[in-house]
CSV table of C-alpha atoms in Angstrom, one decimal:
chain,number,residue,atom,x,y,z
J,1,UNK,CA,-17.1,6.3,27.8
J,2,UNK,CA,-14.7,9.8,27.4
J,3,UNK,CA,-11.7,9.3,25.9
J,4,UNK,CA,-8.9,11.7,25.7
J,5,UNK,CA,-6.3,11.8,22.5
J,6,UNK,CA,-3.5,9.8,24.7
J,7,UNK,CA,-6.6,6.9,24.9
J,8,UNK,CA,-7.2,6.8,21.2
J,9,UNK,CA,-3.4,6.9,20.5
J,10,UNK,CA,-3.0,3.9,22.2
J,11,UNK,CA,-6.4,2.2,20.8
J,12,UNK,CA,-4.9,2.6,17.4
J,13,UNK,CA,-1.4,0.8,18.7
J,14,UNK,CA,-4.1,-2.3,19.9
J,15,UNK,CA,-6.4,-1.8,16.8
J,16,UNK,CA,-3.3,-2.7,14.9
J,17,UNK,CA,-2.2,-5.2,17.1
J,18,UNK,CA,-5.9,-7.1,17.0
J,19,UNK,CA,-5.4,-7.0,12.7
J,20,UNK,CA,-2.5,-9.3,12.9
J,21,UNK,CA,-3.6,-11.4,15.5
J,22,UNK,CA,-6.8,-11.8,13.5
J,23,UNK,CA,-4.7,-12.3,10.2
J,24,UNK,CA,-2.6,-14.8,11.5
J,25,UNK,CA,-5.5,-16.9,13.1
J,26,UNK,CA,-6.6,-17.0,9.7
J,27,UNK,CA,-3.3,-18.3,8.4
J,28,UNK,CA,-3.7,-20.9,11.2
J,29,UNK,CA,-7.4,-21.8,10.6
J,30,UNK,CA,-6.0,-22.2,7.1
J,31,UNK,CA,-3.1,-24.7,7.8
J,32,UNK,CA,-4.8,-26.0,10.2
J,33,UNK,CA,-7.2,-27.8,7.9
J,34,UNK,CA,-4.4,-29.1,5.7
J,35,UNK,CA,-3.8,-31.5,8.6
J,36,UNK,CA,-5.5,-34.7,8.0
J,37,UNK,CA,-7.1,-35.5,11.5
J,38,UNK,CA,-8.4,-39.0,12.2
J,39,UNK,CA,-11.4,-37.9,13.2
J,40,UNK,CA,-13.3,-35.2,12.0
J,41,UNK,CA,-14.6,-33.3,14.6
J,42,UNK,CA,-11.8,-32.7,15.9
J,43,UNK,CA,-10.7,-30.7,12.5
J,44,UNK,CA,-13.9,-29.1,13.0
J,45,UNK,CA,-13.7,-28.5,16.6
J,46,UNK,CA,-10.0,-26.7,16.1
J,47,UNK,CA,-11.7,-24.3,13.2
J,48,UNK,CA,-14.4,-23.1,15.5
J,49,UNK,CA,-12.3,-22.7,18.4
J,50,UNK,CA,-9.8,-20.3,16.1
J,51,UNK,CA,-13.2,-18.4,15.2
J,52,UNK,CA,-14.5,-18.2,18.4
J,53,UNK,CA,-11.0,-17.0,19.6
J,54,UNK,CA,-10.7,-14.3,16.5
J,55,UNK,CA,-14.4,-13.2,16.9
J,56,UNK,CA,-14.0,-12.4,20.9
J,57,UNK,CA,-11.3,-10.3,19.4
J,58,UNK,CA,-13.5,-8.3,17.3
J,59,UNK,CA,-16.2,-8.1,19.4
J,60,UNK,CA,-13.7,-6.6,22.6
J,61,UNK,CA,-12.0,-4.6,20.6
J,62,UNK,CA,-13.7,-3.4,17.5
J,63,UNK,CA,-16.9,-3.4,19.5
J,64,UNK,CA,-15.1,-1.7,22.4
J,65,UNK,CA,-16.5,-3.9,24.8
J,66,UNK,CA,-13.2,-4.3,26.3
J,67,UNK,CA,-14.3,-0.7,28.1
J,68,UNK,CA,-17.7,-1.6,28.5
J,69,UNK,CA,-18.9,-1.2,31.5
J,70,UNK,CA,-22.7,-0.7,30.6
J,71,UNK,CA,-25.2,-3.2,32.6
J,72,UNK,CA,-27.7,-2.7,29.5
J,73,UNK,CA,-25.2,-3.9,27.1
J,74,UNK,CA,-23.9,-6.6,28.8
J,75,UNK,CA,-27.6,-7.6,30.1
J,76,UNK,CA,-28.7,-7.6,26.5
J,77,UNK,CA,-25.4,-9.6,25.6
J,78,UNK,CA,-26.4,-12.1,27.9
J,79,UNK,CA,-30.1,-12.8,26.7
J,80,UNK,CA,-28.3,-12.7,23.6
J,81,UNK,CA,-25.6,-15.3,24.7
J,82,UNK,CA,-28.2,-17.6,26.2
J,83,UNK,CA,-31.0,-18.2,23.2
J,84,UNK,CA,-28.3,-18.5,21.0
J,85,UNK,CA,-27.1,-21.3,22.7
J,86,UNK,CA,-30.6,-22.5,22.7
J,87,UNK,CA,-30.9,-21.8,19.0
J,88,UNK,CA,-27.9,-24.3,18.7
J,89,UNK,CA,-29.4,-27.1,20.6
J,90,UNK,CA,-32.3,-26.9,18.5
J,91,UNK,CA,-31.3,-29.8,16.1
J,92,UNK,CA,-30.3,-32.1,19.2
J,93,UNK,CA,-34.1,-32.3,20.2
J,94,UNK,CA,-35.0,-33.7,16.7
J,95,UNK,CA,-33.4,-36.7,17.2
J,96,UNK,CA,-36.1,-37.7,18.9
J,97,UNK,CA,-37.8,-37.6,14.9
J,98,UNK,CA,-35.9,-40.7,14.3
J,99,UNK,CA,-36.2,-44.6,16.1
J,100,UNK,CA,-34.2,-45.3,18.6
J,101,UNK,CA,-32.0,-47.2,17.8
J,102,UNK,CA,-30.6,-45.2,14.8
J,103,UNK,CA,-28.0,-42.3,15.6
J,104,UNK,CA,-28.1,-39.5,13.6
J,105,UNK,CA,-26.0,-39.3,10.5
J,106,UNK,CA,-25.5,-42.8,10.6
J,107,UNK,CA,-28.7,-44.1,8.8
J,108,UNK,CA,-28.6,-45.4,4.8
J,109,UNK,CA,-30.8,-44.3,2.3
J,110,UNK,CA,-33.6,-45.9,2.1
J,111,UNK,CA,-33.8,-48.6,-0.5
J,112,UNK,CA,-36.6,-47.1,-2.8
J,113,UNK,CA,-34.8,-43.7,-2.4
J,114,UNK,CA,-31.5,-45.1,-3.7
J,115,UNK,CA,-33.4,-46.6,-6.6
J,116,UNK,CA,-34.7,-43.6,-7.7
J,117,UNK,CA,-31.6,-42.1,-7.5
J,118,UNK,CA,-30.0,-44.7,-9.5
J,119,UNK,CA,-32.7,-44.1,-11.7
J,120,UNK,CA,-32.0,-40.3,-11.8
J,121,UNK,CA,-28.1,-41.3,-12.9
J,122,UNK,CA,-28.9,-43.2,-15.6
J,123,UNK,CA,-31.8,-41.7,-16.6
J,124,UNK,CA,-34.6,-43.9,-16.6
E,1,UNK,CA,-34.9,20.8,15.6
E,2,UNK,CA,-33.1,17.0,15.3
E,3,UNK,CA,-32.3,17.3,18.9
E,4,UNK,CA,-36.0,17.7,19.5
E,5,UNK,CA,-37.3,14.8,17.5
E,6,UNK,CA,-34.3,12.5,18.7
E,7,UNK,CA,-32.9,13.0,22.2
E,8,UNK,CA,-29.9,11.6,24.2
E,9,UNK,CA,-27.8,11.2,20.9
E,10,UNK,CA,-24.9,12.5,22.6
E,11,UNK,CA,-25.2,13.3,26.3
E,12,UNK,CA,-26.3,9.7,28.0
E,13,UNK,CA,-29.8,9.0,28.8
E,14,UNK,CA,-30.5,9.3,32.5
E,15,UNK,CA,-31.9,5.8,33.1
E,16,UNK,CA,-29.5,3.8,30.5
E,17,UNK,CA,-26.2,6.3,31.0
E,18,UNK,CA,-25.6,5.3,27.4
E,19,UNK,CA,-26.8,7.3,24.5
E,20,UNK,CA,-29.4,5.8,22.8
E,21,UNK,CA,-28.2,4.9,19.5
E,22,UNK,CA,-25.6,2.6,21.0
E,23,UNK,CA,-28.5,0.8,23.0
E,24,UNK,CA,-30.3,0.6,20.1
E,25,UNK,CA,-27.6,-0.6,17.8
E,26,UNK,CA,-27.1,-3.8,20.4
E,27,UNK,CA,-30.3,-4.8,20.5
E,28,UNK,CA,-30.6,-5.3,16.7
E,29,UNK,CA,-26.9,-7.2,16.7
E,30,UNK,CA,-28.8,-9.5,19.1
E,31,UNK,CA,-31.8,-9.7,16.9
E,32,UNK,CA,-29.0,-10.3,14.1
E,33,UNK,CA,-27.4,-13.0,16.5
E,34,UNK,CA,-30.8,-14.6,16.3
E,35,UNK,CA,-31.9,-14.6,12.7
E,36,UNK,CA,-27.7,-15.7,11.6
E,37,UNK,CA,-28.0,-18.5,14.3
E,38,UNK,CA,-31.2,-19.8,13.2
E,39,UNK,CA,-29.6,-20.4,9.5
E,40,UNK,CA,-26.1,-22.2,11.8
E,41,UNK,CA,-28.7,-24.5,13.8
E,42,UNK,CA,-30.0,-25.1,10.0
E,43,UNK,CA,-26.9,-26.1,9.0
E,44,UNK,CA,-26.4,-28.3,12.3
E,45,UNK,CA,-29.2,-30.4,11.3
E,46,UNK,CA,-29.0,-30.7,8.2
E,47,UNK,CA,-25.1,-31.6,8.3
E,48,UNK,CA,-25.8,-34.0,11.1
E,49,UNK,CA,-28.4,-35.1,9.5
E,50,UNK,CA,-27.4,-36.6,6.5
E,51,UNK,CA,-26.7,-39.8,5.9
E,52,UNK,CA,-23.3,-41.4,5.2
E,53,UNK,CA,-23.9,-42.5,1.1
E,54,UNK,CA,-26.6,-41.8,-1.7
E,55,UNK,CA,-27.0,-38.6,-3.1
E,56,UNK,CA,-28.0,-36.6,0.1
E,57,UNK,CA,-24.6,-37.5,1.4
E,58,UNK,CA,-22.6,-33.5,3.1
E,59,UNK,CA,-20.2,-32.9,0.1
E,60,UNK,CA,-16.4,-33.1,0.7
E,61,UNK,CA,-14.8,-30.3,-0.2
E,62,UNK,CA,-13.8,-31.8,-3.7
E,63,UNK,CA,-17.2,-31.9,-4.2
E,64,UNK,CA,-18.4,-28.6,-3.6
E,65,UNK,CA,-15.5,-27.2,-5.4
E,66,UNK,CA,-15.0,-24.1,-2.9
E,67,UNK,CA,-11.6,-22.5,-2.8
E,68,UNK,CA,-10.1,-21.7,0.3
E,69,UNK,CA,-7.5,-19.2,-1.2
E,70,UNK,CA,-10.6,-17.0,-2.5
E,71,UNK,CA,-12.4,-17.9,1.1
E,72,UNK,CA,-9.5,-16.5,2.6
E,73,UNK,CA,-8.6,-13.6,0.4
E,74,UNK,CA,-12.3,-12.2,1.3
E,75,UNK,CA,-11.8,-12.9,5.0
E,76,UNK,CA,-8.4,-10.9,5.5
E,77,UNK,CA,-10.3,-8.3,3.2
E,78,UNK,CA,-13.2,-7.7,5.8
E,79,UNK,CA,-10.8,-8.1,8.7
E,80,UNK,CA,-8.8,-5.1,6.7
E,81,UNK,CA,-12.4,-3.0,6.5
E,82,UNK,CA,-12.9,-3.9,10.2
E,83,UNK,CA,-9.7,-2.1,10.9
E,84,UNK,CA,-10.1,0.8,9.0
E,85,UNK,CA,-13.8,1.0,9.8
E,86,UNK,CA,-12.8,1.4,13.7
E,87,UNK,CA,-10.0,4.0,12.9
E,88,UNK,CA,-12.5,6.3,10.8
E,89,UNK,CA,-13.9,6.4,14.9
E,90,UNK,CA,-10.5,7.0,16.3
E,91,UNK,CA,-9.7,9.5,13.6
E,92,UNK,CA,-13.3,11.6,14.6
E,93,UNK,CA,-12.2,11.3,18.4
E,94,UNK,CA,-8.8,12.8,17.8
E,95,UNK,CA,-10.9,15.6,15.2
E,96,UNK,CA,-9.3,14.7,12.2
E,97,UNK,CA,-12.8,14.5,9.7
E,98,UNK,CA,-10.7,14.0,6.5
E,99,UNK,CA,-8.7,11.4,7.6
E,100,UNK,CA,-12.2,9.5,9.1
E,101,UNK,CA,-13.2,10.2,5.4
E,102,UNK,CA,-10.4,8.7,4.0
E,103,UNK,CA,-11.2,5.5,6.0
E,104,UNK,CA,-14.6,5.3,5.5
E,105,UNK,CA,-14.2,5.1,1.7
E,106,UNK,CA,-11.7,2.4,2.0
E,107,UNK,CA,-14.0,0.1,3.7
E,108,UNK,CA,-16.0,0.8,1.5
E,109,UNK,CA,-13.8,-0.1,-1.0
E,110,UNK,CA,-12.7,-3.2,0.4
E,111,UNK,CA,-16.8,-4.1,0.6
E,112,UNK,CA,-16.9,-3.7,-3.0
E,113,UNK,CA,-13.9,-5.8,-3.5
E,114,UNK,CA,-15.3,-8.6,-1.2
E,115,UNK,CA,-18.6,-8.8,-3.1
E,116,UNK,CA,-17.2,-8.5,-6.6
E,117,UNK,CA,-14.3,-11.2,-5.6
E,118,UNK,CA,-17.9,-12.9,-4.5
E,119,UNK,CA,-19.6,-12.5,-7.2
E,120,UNK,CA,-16.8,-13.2,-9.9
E,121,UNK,CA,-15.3,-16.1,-8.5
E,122,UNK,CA,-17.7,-17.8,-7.1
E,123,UNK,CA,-21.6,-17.3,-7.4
E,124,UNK,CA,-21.7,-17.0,-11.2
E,125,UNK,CA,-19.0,-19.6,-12.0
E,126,UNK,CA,-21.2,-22.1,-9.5
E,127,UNK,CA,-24.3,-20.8,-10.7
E,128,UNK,CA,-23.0,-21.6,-14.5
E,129,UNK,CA,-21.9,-25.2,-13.3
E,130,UNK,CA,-25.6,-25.5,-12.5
E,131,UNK,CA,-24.4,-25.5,-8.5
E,132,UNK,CA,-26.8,-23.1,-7.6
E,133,UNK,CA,-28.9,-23.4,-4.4
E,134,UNK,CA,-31.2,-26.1,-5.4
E,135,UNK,CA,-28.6,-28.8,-6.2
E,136,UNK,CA,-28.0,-30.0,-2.7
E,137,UNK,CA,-28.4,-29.1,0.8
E,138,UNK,CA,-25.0,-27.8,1.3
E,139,UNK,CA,-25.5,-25.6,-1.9
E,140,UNK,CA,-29.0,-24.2,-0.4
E,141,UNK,CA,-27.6,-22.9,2.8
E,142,UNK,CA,-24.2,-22.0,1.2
E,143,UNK,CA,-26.0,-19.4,-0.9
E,144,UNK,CA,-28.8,-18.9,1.9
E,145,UNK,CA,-26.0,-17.9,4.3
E,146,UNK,CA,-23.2,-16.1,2.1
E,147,UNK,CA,-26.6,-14.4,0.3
E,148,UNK,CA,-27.6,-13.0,3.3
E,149,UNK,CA,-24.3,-11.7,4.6
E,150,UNK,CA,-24.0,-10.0,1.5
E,151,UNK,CA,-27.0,-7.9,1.8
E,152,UNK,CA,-25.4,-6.8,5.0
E,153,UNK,CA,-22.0,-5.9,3.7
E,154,UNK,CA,-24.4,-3.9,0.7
E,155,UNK,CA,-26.5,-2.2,3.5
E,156,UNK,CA,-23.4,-1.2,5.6
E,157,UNK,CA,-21.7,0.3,2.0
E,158,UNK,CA,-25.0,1.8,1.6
E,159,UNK,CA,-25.2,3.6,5.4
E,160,UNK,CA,-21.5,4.5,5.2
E,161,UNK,CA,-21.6,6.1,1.7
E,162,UNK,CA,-24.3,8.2,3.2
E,163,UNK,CA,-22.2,8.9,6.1
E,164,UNK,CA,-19.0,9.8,3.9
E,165,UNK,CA,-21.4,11.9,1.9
E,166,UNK,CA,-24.4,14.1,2.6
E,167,UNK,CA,-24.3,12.8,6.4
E,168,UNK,CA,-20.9,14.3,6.9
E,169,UNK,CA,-22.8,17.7,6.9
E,170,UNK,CA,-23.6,16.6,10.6
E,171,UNK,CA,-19.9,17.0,11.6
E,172,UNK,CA,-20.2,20.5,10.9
E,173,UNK,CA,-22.7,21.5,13.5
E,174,UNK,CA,-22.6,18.5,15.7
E,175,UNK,CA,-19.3,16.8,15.6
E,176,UNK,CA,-20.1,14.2,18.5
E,177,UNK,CA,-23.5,13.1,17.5
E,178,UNK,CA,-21.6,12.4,14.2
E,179,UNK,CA,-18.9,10.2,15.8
E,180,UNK,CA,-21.4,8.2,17.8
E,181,UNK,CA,-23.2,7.6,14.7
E,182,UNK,CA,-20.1,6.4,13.2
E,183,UNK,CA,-19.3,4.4,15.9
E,184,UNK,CA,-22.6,2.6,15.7
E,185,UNK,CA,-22.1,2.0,12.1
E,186,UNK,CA,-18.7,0.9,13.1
E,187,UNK,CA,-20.6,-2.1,15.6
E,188,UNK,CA,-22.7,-3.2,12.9
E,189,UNK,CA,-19.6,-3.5,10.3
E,190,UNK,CA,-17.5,-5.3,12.7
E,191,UNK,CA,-20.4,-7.5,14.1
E,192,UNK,CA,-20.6,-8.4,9.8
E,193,UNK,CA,-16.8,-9.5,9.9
E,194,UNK,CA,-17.6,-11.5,12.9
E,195,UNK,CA,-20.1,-13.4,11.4
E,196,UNK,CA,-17.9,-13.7,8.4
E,197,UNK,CA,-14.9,-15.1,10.5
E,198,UNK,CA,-17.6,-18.3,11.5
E,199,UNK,CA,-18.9,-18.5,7.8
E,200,UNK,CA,-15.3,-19.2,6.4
E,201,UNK,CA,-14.2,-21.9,8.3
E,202,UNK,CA,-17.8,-23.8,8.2
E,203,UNK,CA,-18.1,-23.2,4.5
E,204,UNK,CA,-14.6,-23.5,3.0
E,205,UNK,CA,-12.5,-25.6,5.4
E,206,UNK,CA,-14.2,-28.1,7.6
């Protein structure tokens, strides 16, 4: 990658440029959650989408790899890419732990463990 | 003799056409992608998880008592050290070493800032309102995560203190193989920021 002085000038200009988009999508991300959204995920959905929009940022321009033009780096970002995704569908798999009629997340305590927490609270 | 023990850390390796360091430095960010998206999946399942009511129940943000204000302060503060981190590079390309120097000690300024903001406004006041990682799930990978991050933002201060100090000697006598070392200091501190960016909004907000 050979850059000349007239290249880095102009980095600096998009460097610059890439700090206040990155500030702002934090302003948003920010306000965005002061928005009371009827369902959750989607308050949660927006949020990751600002992140995932402000760290391609970083990673094509900080990280350069808006020039990159490396097979190594981009095969490496792949693998990278792919078992992360993997990683992430790691918790889908264990709903298979649970019976099946029962979703996850939408289970109540268990009566003896609600006991014992009532228990806990009053401190018997 | 450092050419000798470490070669292609300027001109490209023949088989790669990169030099080395910068192959190198990728393939620990992915390992780094790995071991900072085991702890996400983490908190996937356990957020998913858990159940509606008792005790176990994912804290609203009332409950976990995290301010977004301070979340937010520390996240335009790494964006800031991300900016001048990558213009201590441009500063090296254009041959300016006291204005690279200049940079580098302002990121490292603003790490210090982010971990004593850390430190002061959040871990010991949760700590000392017996919130510490053991009182719920959301605590344990709150500190897990932020904990963790943190010993990355100390080892970058660490490697760019060394690079602003004794390591600057290597400007002298081989001005590129400085300024790629920077640069791979600078994908590490920016690949920090990044995870940073996803750690705010899954912490603090949502």
């Amino acid at each position: 990658m050979a850059h000349g002085h007239a290249d880095i000038s102009k980095h600096v200009k998009l460097y610059l440029g890439v700090f206040l988009a990155l500030a702002i999508g934090t302003v948003i991300t920010v306000a965005a959650n002061h928005i009371h959204f009827q369902e959750h995920a989607v308050a949660i959905g927006i949020a990751l989408l600002i992140a995932s929009v402000k760290a391609s940022l970083v990673a094509a321009v900080f990280m350069h790899l808006k020039w990159e033009k490396s097979i190594w780096i981009w095969t490496t970002l792949a693998f990278c890419g792919v078992f992360f995704i993997v990683l992430l569908f790691i918790p889908v798999l264990t709903t298979n732990d649970l019976p099946p009629q029962v979703k996850m997340g939408t289970w109540d305590v268990p009566a003896h463990v609600a006991e014992a927490d009532e228990g806990h609270k009053t401190g018997h | 003799m450092s050419t000798a023990l470490l070669p292609y850390t300027v001109e490209p390796h023949p088989v790669t056409g990169l030099y080395s360091g910068k192959l190198g430095t990728w393939l620990f960010l992915a390992s780094e992608v790995m071991l900072f998206g085991a702890l996400f999946s983490s908190y996937v399942l356990l957020r998913v998880g858990a159940p509606e009511t008792g005790h176990a129940h994912w804290p609203t943000h009332e409950e976990t008592g995290l301010s977004w204000a301070i979340g937010g302060f520390n996240t335009l503060v790494l964006i800031i050290s991300s900016v001048t981190m990558v213009m201590a590079w441009a500063a090296l390309k254009m041959h300016n070493i006291a204005k690279a120097k200049a940079f580098l000690a302002t990121t490292v300024g603003l790490a210090l800032l982010f971990i004593v903001v850390k430190l002061a406004f959040e871990y010991i006041p949760k700590f000392k309102a017996g919130h510490g990682p053991s009182h719920n799930n959301f605590f344990a990978l709150y500190f897990t995560l932020t904990g963790l991050h943190a010993l990355h933002i100390l080892g970058g201060v660490v490697v760019i203190l060394y690079f602003l100090l004794p390591g600057s000697a290597l400007w002298k006598t081989n001005p590129e193989y400085y300024t790629n070392r920077i640069e791979c200091t600078g994908l590490y501190w920016h690949f920090v920021d990044l995870v940073w960016i996803f750690l705010f909004p899954v912490l603090y907000l949502t």
